[in-house]
Amino acid sequence: QVRERLQKQVAEMKEKYPGFTPGLAILQVGNRDDSNLYINMKLKAAAEIGISANHIKLPNTATEADVLKCIASLNGDPAVHGFIVQLPLDSDKPINTEKITNAVAPEKDVDGLSSINAGKLSRGDLGDCFIPCTPKGCMELIRQTGVQVAGKRAVVVGRSKIVGAPMHDLLLWNHATVTTCHSKTSTLAEEVGKADILVVAAGKAEMVKGEWIKPGAIVIDCGINHVPDSTKASGKRVVGDVAYSTAKEKASYITPVPGGVGPMTVAMLMQSTVESAQRFLEKFQPGKWNIHYNQLTLKRPVPSDIEISQSCVPKPIDQVAKEIGLLPDELELYGQTKAKVHLSALKRLKNQPDGKYVVVTGITPTPLGEGKSTTTIGLVQALGAHLHQNVFACVRQPSQGPTFGIKGGAAGGGYCQVVPMDEFNLHLTGDIHAITAANNLVAAAIDARMFHELTQTDQALYNRLVPSVNGVRKFSDIQIRRLQKLGINKTDPMALTKEEVNLFVRLDIDPGTITWQRVLDTNDRFLRKITIGQSPTEKGFSRTAQFDITVSSEIMAVLALSDGLDDMKRRLGRMVVASSKRGEPVTTDDLGVTGALTVLMKDAIKPNLMQTLEGTPVFVHAGPFANIAHGNSSVLADKIALKLVGKEGFVVTEAGFGADIGMEKFFNIKCRYSGLRPHVVVLVATVRALKMHGGGPAVTAGVPLPKEYMEENLQLLAKGCSNLNKQIQNAQIFGVPVVVAVNAFKTDTKAELALVVQLAKEAGAFDAVECTHWAEGGKGALALARAVQRASQAPSNFRFLYNVELPVIDKIRLIARQVYGASDIELLPEAQEKVALYTKQGFGNLPICMAKTHLSLSHDPEQKGAPTGFVLPIRDIRASVGAGFLYPLVGMMSTMPGLPTRPCFYDIDLDPVSGEVSGLF
């Protein structure tokens, strides 16, 4: 009956949670015949019920350390819900059994043998512990008789930790009056004769005589003993601790041996495993969060960002992970406030529904920025800490270049920040450093390969590329791929012809076509153009090169667009670094560096978990440029977050620059590769930026705002709303509802804010609301949060702007006309050549990633508002084949910023006593 019930429960569990199966692990040391028999019984029962059982067998030479290591692994395995150590431990080495049983995680200890479970049972916490299987089976047998335990006199013969002692506790907490006896009890027969319920587990053959038993008593015999029997082929038979033949005449119920308690013990092990799996699902049910939010203490005037950040005491990051349903083994801690999340979390949650997907973008900004990051954090704080919705923010990791340059740190602002902001802005978990190392390894490989090809014969190159080891030559896997790419279907290095050897060893890179540059995550203008190879050891082979900033590396874009380790490896391998003199693309795979790049990036692919000031979770992962790349955080962070929040939850991510750049690329590139479909666009606008678009004077970083921005001017503001209208239209092109967030500054008047809200709604926004989150935290974005909730229920008919099969020029023209407002495009000669080259090389079907100024809808940063009728000049086109897009260059653009006269680092310092960072914003 128990097995049938469990079978039904497991089937219901699997139906409700697709992909989930209760898991049982059985750890055995040695090879005892009796242990093997018992384990086989358990494995068979598990299979019948639908439990996934795993038998781990260590040799009898295993040490205590070996066993503990195996237990630690099983404790951390989320697929294991029940876990037993088969006793006795059959090892040649000394092993402390109690230490072993106590090493099993109490929540997985379905044998109930750990001190924690035993302690809970002795205190009567029956609903919060696992009970040893034999006593649990005995109680189930007693219940099946229909006799009430409460008030009955019970006698337990035996005091072992496995049966006697827990049986006593179990009967006691079921309100029986319990006496424990043992082999040294002098009045054993007398005590047994008083028992309404008798449980015998003494380990002594037929110790309890039938005449001792009270008439009508319930007798549970847990003993298994062997006695001589010449009638049996084995010469012995199995008996219990009770003289069965005489006892059955007096007892109302009695268990036989064998076939009584034994099968129930196995059934109870299965029941405890199913109970453990149910507890696991209740505790880690996707979308079921039990989260503690931090209370903000708002101050006026609002302190500096770093002061606010340092006044907050973040929750331990492992607590945040636990609150949102991540498992301990899915977390890799980097101190107390940040952690990496393993991609196994996505695999575990793959069958769960996604939450609502929201992208935050903005109007065309001033050089000061209009608060997209602040709004992103304010919105998630409002949805989470105030409306109690499951919500995740997914943001980019900032580069150290701007942090020490002119912009300063980037973690939101005011009472809407990712914390700790100094860790967020500096090294974080080292992802950008990993990208720097990987990128520069490719650069070194390019120049080294050209050098070696220039200075060696074909045969010398071949001998070094495919060396003889102990007289045997062998191609590596990456070399086999190169041979296949060349159409050479051979695996024996000795079988290649001279012509094939030549093709194999010579990439013949044309130095003038190299597009791969070295990188550094520091603003250093003097590295914009350099000469490399000036040492005499390079034998006169020098060329002009440059450094870019790390976040502009194609590897950063690859990281952001990959949806797994395999996908990242494929993308890293197909990055094109140059063309050969025959006009063929040369890839990182051709250089033989793909595997090494993947190894360098294997940790960087894991999203970084942090939190906001109010305690809502944040993924900080990847930080690609928003001009020569797509300017969005990682696909993987979004995917994991969407699973964690559950069907009714929200994931809020941010797209770089204005809607014409970051949002357009979010839709046409990121969503195209991820397969995710957004529900809402939040468009951030400010009175300041709209006045600029209306004809206000220039806004310059580090210079006080002109008086036009400090005084009410409704006419200037209304004129500038042409930019807002155009960006609303841009979002609507993609079929997604738009909510306008008017980020209020203290210089804005009520009339100005009301006018922006009114004009936004008239332009077709689903809703438009005033936001004061910078000064008030999540409370100041409550109206925005409610508008986003409503918009997420509205129809979203998402569509791409173009089909990637269109010719390159047509795709560029569609973006220029429909998103920017241009009348046409003009391809300069270099761009025309690249269109022909990339089409010939097979890259014409890639999406387009326009590299354009973010300060205007047009190519001219001085053109404000919503200009029309202009011709968009395309200076050049480059390819990020690994990331998966072509990026046309519109105007001049530097990928290595310089330092200003007074960089931000003048203000940054560290208190040597407290360890606190100052001046980072």
PDB file of C-alpha atoms in Angstrom, residues 261-421:
ATOM      1  CA  VAL A 261       9.454  -5.197   9.533  1.00  0.00           C
ATOM      2  CA  GLY A 262      12.122  -5.570   6.799  1.00  0.00           C
ATOM      3  CA  PRO A 263       9.949  -4.642   3.803  1.00  0.00           C
ATOM      4  CA  MET A 264       8.382  -1.802   5.820  1.00  0.00           C
ATOM      5  CA  THR A 265      11.842  -0.415   6.581  1.00  0.00           C
ATOM      6  CA  VAL A 266      12.581  -0.236   2.860  1.00  0.00           C
ATOM      7  CA  ALA A 267       9.148   1.305   2.189  1.00  0.00           C
ATOM      8  CA  MET A 268       9.774   3.969   4.851  1.00  0.00           C
ATOM      9  CA  LEU A 269      13.142   4.808   3.285  1.00  0.00           C
ATOM     10  CA  MET A 270      11.286   5.462   0.044  1.00  0.00           C
ATOM     11  CA  GLN A 271       8.648   7.514   1.873  1.00  0.00           C
ATOM     12  CA  SER A 272      11.289   9.661   3.578  1.00  0.00           C
ATOM     13  CA  THR A 273      12.993  10.229   0.216  1.00  0.00           C
ATOM     14  CA  VAL A 274       9.699  11.390  -1.324  1.00  0.00           C
ATOM     15  CA  GLU A 275       9.045  13.614   1.710  1.00  0.00           C
ATOM     16  CA  SER A 276      12.531  15.119   1.330  1.00  0.00           C
ATOM     17  CA  ALA A 277      11.890  15.786  -2.372  1.00  0.00           C
ATOM     18  CA  GLN A 278       8.592  17.496  -1.476  1.00  0.00           C
ATOM     19  CA  ARG A 279      10.355  19.678   1.113  1.00  0.00           C
ATOM     20  CA  PHE A 280      12.978  20.548  -1.496  1.00  0.00           C
ATOM     21  CA  LEU A 281      10.277  21.631  -3.960  1.00  0.00           C
ATOM     22  CA  GLU A 282       8.522  23.718  -1.321  1.00  0.00           C
ATOM     23  CA  LYS A 283      11.783  25.364  -0.318  1.00  0.00           C
ATOM     24  CA  PHE A 284      13.210  25.893  -3.803  1.00  0.00           C
ATOM     25  CA  GLN A 285      10.029  26.180  -5.814  1.00  0.00           C
ATOM     26  CA  PRO A 286      10.783  28.481  -8.757  1.00  0.00           C
ATOM     27  CA  GLY A 287       8.962  31.751  -8.367  1.00  0.00           C
ATOM     28  CA  LYS A 288       8.306  31.205  -4.661  1.00  0.00           C
ATOM     29  CA  TRP A 289      10.548  33.743  -2.945  1.00  0.00           C
ATOM     30  CA  ASN A 290      10.853  34.423   0.762  1.00  0.00           C
ATOM     31  CA  ILE A 291      12.819  37.628   0.620  1.00  0.00           C
ATOM     32  CA  HIS A 292      13.762  40.190   3.247  1.00  0.00           C
ATOM     33  CA  TYR A 293      13.916  43.790   2.008  1.00  0.00           C
ATOM     34  CA  ASN A 294      16.122  46.520   3.450  1.00  0.00           C
ATOM     35  CA  GLN A 295      14.470  49.633   4.863  1.00  0.00           C
ATOM     36  CA  LEU A 296      15.870  52.913   3.562  1.00  0.00           C
ATOM     37  CA  THR A 297      16.470  55.829   5.898  1.00  0.00           C
ATOM     38  CA  LEU A 298      15.969  58.797   3.572  1.00  0.00           C
ATOM     39  CA  LYS A 299      17.897  61.992   4.294  1.00  0.00           C
ATOM     40  CA  ARG A 300      17.447  65.549   3.027  1.00  0.00           C
ATOM     41  CA  PRO A 301      19.397  66.885   1.304  1.00  0.00           C
ATOM     42  CA  VAL A 302      20.269  63.632  -0.458  1.00  0.00           C
ATOM     43  CA  PRO A 303      23.851  62.657   0.487  1.00  0.00           C
ATOM     44  CA  SER A 304      26.479  61.697  -2.074  1.00  0.00           C
ATOM     45  CA  ASP A 305      26.123  58.337  -3.785  1.00  0.00           C
ATOM     46  CA  ILE A 306      29.147  56.851  -2.023  1.00  0.00           C
ATOM     47  CA  GLU A 307      27.833  58.009   1.376  1.00  0.00           C
ATOM     48  CA  ILE A 308      24.474  56.362   0.711  1.00  0.00           C
ATOM     49  CA  SER A 309      26.137  53.165  -0.494  1.00  0.00           C
ATOM     50  CA  GLN A 310      28.411  52.946   2.542  1.00  0.00           C
ATOM     51  CA  SER A 311      25.543  53.640   4.957  1.00  0.00           C
ATOM     52  CA  CYS A 312      23.768  50.511   3.682  1.00  0.00           C
ATOM     53  CA  VAL A 313      24.514  47.128   5.238  1.00  0.00           C
ATOM     54  CA  PRO A 314      24.014  44.636   2.396  1.00  0.00           C
ATOM     55  CA  LYS A 315      22.621  41.198   3.113  1.00  0.00           C
ATOM     56  CA  PRO A 316      25.136  38.356   2.827  1.00  0.00           C
ATOM     57  CA  ILE A 317      24.974  37.359  -0.829  1.00  0.00           C
ATOM     58  CA  ASP A 318      24.397  33.691   0.014  1.00  0.00           C
ATOM     59  CA  GLN A 319      21.271  34.827   1.890  1.00  0.00           C
ATOM     60  CA  VAL A 320      20.076  36.712  -1.204  1.00  0.00           C
ATOM     61  CA  ALA A 321      20.693  33.581  -3.289  1.00  0.00           C
ATOM     62  CA  LYS A 322      18.729  31.420  -0.860  1.00  0.00           C
ATOM     63  CA  GLU A 323      15.838  33.913  -0.791  1.00  0.00           C
ATOM     64  CA  ILE A 324      15.414  33.786  -4.572  1.00  0.00           C
ATOM     65  CA  GLY A 325      15.628  30.016  -4.911  1.00  0.00           C
ATOM     66  CA  LEU A 326      19.237  29.389  -5.902  1.00  0.00           C
ATOM     67  CA  LEU A 327      20.840  26.244  -4.483  1.00  0.00           C
ATOM     68  CA  PRO A 328      24.096  26.349  -2.493  1.00  0.00           C
ATOM     69  CA  ASP A 329      26.024  24.417  -5.148  1.00  0.00           C
ATOM     70  CA  GLU A 330      24.859  26.901  -7.816  1.00  0.00           C
ATOM     71  CA  LEU A 331      26.723  29.700  -6.056  1.00  0.00           C
ATOM     72  CA  GLU A 332      30.409  30.618  -6.155  1.00  0.00           C
ATOM     73  CA  LEU A 333      31.083  33.211  -3.467  1.00  0.00           C
ATOM     74  CA  TYR A 334      33.445  36.140  -4.055  1.00  0.00           C
ATOM     75  CA  GLY A 335      33.457  37.538  -0.525  1.00  0.00           C
ATOM     76  CA  GLN A 336      30.283  38.490   1.354  1.00  0.00           C
ATOM     77  CA  THR A 337      28.544  40.724  -1.169  1.00  0.00           C
ATOM     78  CA  LYS A 338      28.972  39.184  -4.610  1.00  0.00           C
ATOM     79  CA  ALA A 339      28.899  35.743  -6.133  1.00  0.00           C
ATOM     80  CA  LYS A 340      28.912  33.981  -9.458  1.00  0.00           C
ATOM     81  CA  VAL A 341      25.945  31.819 -10.405  1.00  0.00           C
ATOM     82  CA  HIS A 342      26.638  28.525 -12.160  1.00  0.00           C
ATOM     83  CA  LEU A 343      24.883  27.823 -15.446  1.00  0.00           C
ATOM     84  CA  SER A 344      23.567  24.598 -13.892  1.00  0.00           C
ATOM     85  CA  ALA A 345      20.824  26.797 -12.409  1.00  0.00           C
ATOM     86  CA  LEU A 346      19.457  27.417 -15.911  1.00  0.00           C
ATOM     87  CA  LYS A 347      19.547  23.696 -16.666  1.00  0.00           C
ATOM     88  CA  ARG A 348      17.670  22.925 -13.441  1.00  0.00           C
ATOM     89  CA  LEU A 349      15.004  25.537 -14.183  1.00  0.00           C
ATOM     90  CA  LYS A 350      14.697  24.900 -17.929  1.00  0.00           C
ATOM     91  CA  ASN A 351      11.095  23.658 -17.716  1.00  0.00           C
ATOM     92  CA  GLN A 352       9.881  26.617 -15.651  1.00  0.00           C
ATOM     93  CA  PRO A 353       7.913  29.446 -17.315  1.00  0.00           C
ATOM     94  CA  ASP A 354       9.598  32.806 -17.868  1.00  0.00           C
ATOM     95  CA  GLY A 355       8.587  35.978 -16.106  1.00  0.00           C
ATOM     96  CA  LYS A 356       7.801  39.357 -17.696  1.00  0.00           C
ATOM     97  CA  TYR A 357      10.674  40.941 -19.640  1.00  0.00           C
ATOM     98  CA  VAL A 358      11.135  44.727 -19.402  1.00  0.00           C
ATOM     99  CA  VAL A 359      13.781  46.841 -21.151  1.00  0.00           C
ATOM    100  CA  VAL A 360      14.703  50.324 -19.921  1.00  0.00           C
ATOM    101  CA  THR A 361      15.905  52.783 -22.553  1.00  0.00           C
ATOM    102  CA  GLY A 362      15.859  56.537 -22.970  1.00  0.00           C
ATOM    103  CA  ILE A 363      15.417  59.553 -25.191  1.00  0.00           C
ATOM    104  CA  THR A 364      18.515  60.965 -26.885  1.00  0.00           C
ATOM    105  CA  PRO A 365      20.555  62.039 -23.845  1.00  0.00           C
ATOM    106  CA  THR A 366      22.674  64.984 -22.848  1.00  0.00           C
ATOM    107  CA  PRO A 367      26.354  64.204 -22.154  1.00  0.00           C
ATOM    108  CA  LEU A 368      25.336  63.931 -18.473  1.00  0.00           C
ATOM    109  CA  GLY A 369      22.988  60.981 -19.025  1.00  0.00           C
ATOM    110  CA  GLU A 370      19.321  60.974 -18.083  1.00  0.00           C
ATOM    111  CA  GLY A 371      19.203  58.286 -15.407  1.00  0.00           C
ATOM    112  CA  LYS A 372      18.454  54.994 -17.151  1.00  0.00           C
ATOM    113  CA  SER A 373      20.479  53.010 -14.617  1.00  0.00           C
ATOM    114  CA  THR A 374      18.928  54.894 -11.705  1.00  0.00           C
ATOM    115  CA  THR A 375      15.456  54.266 -13.152  1.00  0.00           C
ATOM    116  CA  THR A 376      16.203  50.580 -13.703  1.00  0.00           C
ATOM    117  CA  ILE A 377      17.184  50.166 -10.043  1.00  0.00           C
ATOM    118  CA  GLY A 378      14.339  52.379  -8.797  1.00  0.00           C
ATOM    119  CA  LEU A 379      11.823  50.320 -10.766  1.00  0.00           C
ATOM    120  CA  VAL A 380      13.025  46.977  -9.380  1.00  0.00           C
ATOM    121  CA  GLN A 381      13.102  48.380  -5.845  1.00  0.00           C
ATOM    122  CA  ALA A 382       9.515  49.562  -6.280  1.00  0.00           C
ATOM    123  CA  LEU A 383       8.297  46.273  -7.761  1.00  0.00           C
ATOM    124  CA  GLY A 384      10.118  44.209  -5.149  1.00  0.00           C
ATOM    125  CA  ALA A 385      10.398  46.021  -1.821  1.00  0.00           C
ATOM    126  CA  HIS A 386       7.085  47.919  -2.155  1.00  0.00           C
ATOM    127  CA  LEU A 387       4.761  45.837  -4.362  1.00  0.00           C
ATOM    128  CA  HIS A 388       6.271  42.489  -3.257  1.00  0.00           C
ATOM    129  CA  GLN A 389       6.720  41.132  -6.762  1.00  0.00           C
ATOM    130  CA  ASN A 390       9.574  38.806  -7.661  1.00  0.00           C
ATOM    131  CA  VAL A 391      11.885  41.061  -9.635  1.00  0.00           C
ATOM    132  CA  PHE A 392      15.457  40.982 -10.951  1.00  0.00           C
ATOM    133  CA  ALA A 393      17.584  43.768 -12.419  1.00  0.00           C
ATOM    134  CA  CYS A 394      20.078  42.757 -15.123  1.00  0.00           C
ATOM    135  CA  VAL A 395      22.690  45.425 -15.805  1.00  0.00           C
ATOM    136  CA  ARG A 396      26.053  45.807 -17.503  1.00  0.00           C
ATOM    137  CA  GLN A 397      29.370  45.783 -15.676  1.00  0.00           C
ATOM    138  CA  PRO A 398      30.996  49.221 -15.972  1.00  0.00           C
ATOM    139  CA  SER A 399      34.455  49.732 -17.410  1.00  0.00           C
ATOM    140  CA  GLN A 400      37.206  51.121 -15.200  1.00  0.00           C
ATOM    141  CA  GLY A 401      38.060  53.569 -18.000  1.00  0.00           C
ATOM    142  CA  PRO A 402      35.148  55.962 -17.325  1.00  0.00           C
ATOM    143  CA  THR A 403      35.330  55.244 -13.569  1.00  0.00           C
ATOM    144  CA  PHE A 404      38.788  56.836 -13.428  1.00  0.00           C
ATOM    145  CA  GLY A 405      38.157  59.164 -16.368  1.00  0.00           C
ATOM    146  CA  ILE A 406      35.478  61.828 -16.773  1.00  0.00           C
ATOM    147  CA  LYS A 407      32.236  60.029 -15.966  1.00  0.00           C
ATOM    148  CA  GLY A 408      33.005  58.327 -12.652  1.00  0.00           C
ATOM    149  CA  GLY A 409      31.326  55.194 -11.354  1.00  0.00           C
ATOM    150  CA  ALA A 410      28.071  53.750 -12.651  1.00  0.00           C
ATOM    151  CA  ALA A 411      25.819  51.899 -10.218  1.00  0.00           C
ATOM    152  CA  GLY A 412      22.635  53.950 -10.410  1.00  0.00           C
ATOM    153  CA  GLY A 413      22.523  56.915  -8.080  1.00  0.00           C
ATOM    154  CA  GLY A 414      20.932  58.476  -5.017  1.00  0.00           C
ATOM    155  CA  TYR A 415      18.728  55.929  -3.253  1.00  0.00           C
ATOM    156  CA  CYS A 416      18.698  53.626  -6.286  1.00  0.00           C
ATOM    157  CA  GLN A 417      22.028  51.847  -6.404  1.00  0.00           C
ATOM    158  CA  VAL A 418      23.669  48.473  -6.789  1.00  0.00           C
ATOM    159  CA  VAL A 419      25.742  47.876  -3.663  1.00  0.00           C
ATOM    160  CA  PRO A 420      28.518  47.878  -2.655  1.00  0.00           C
ATOM    161  CA  MET A 421      29.152  50.412  -5.388  1.00  0.00           C
TER     162      MET A 421
END
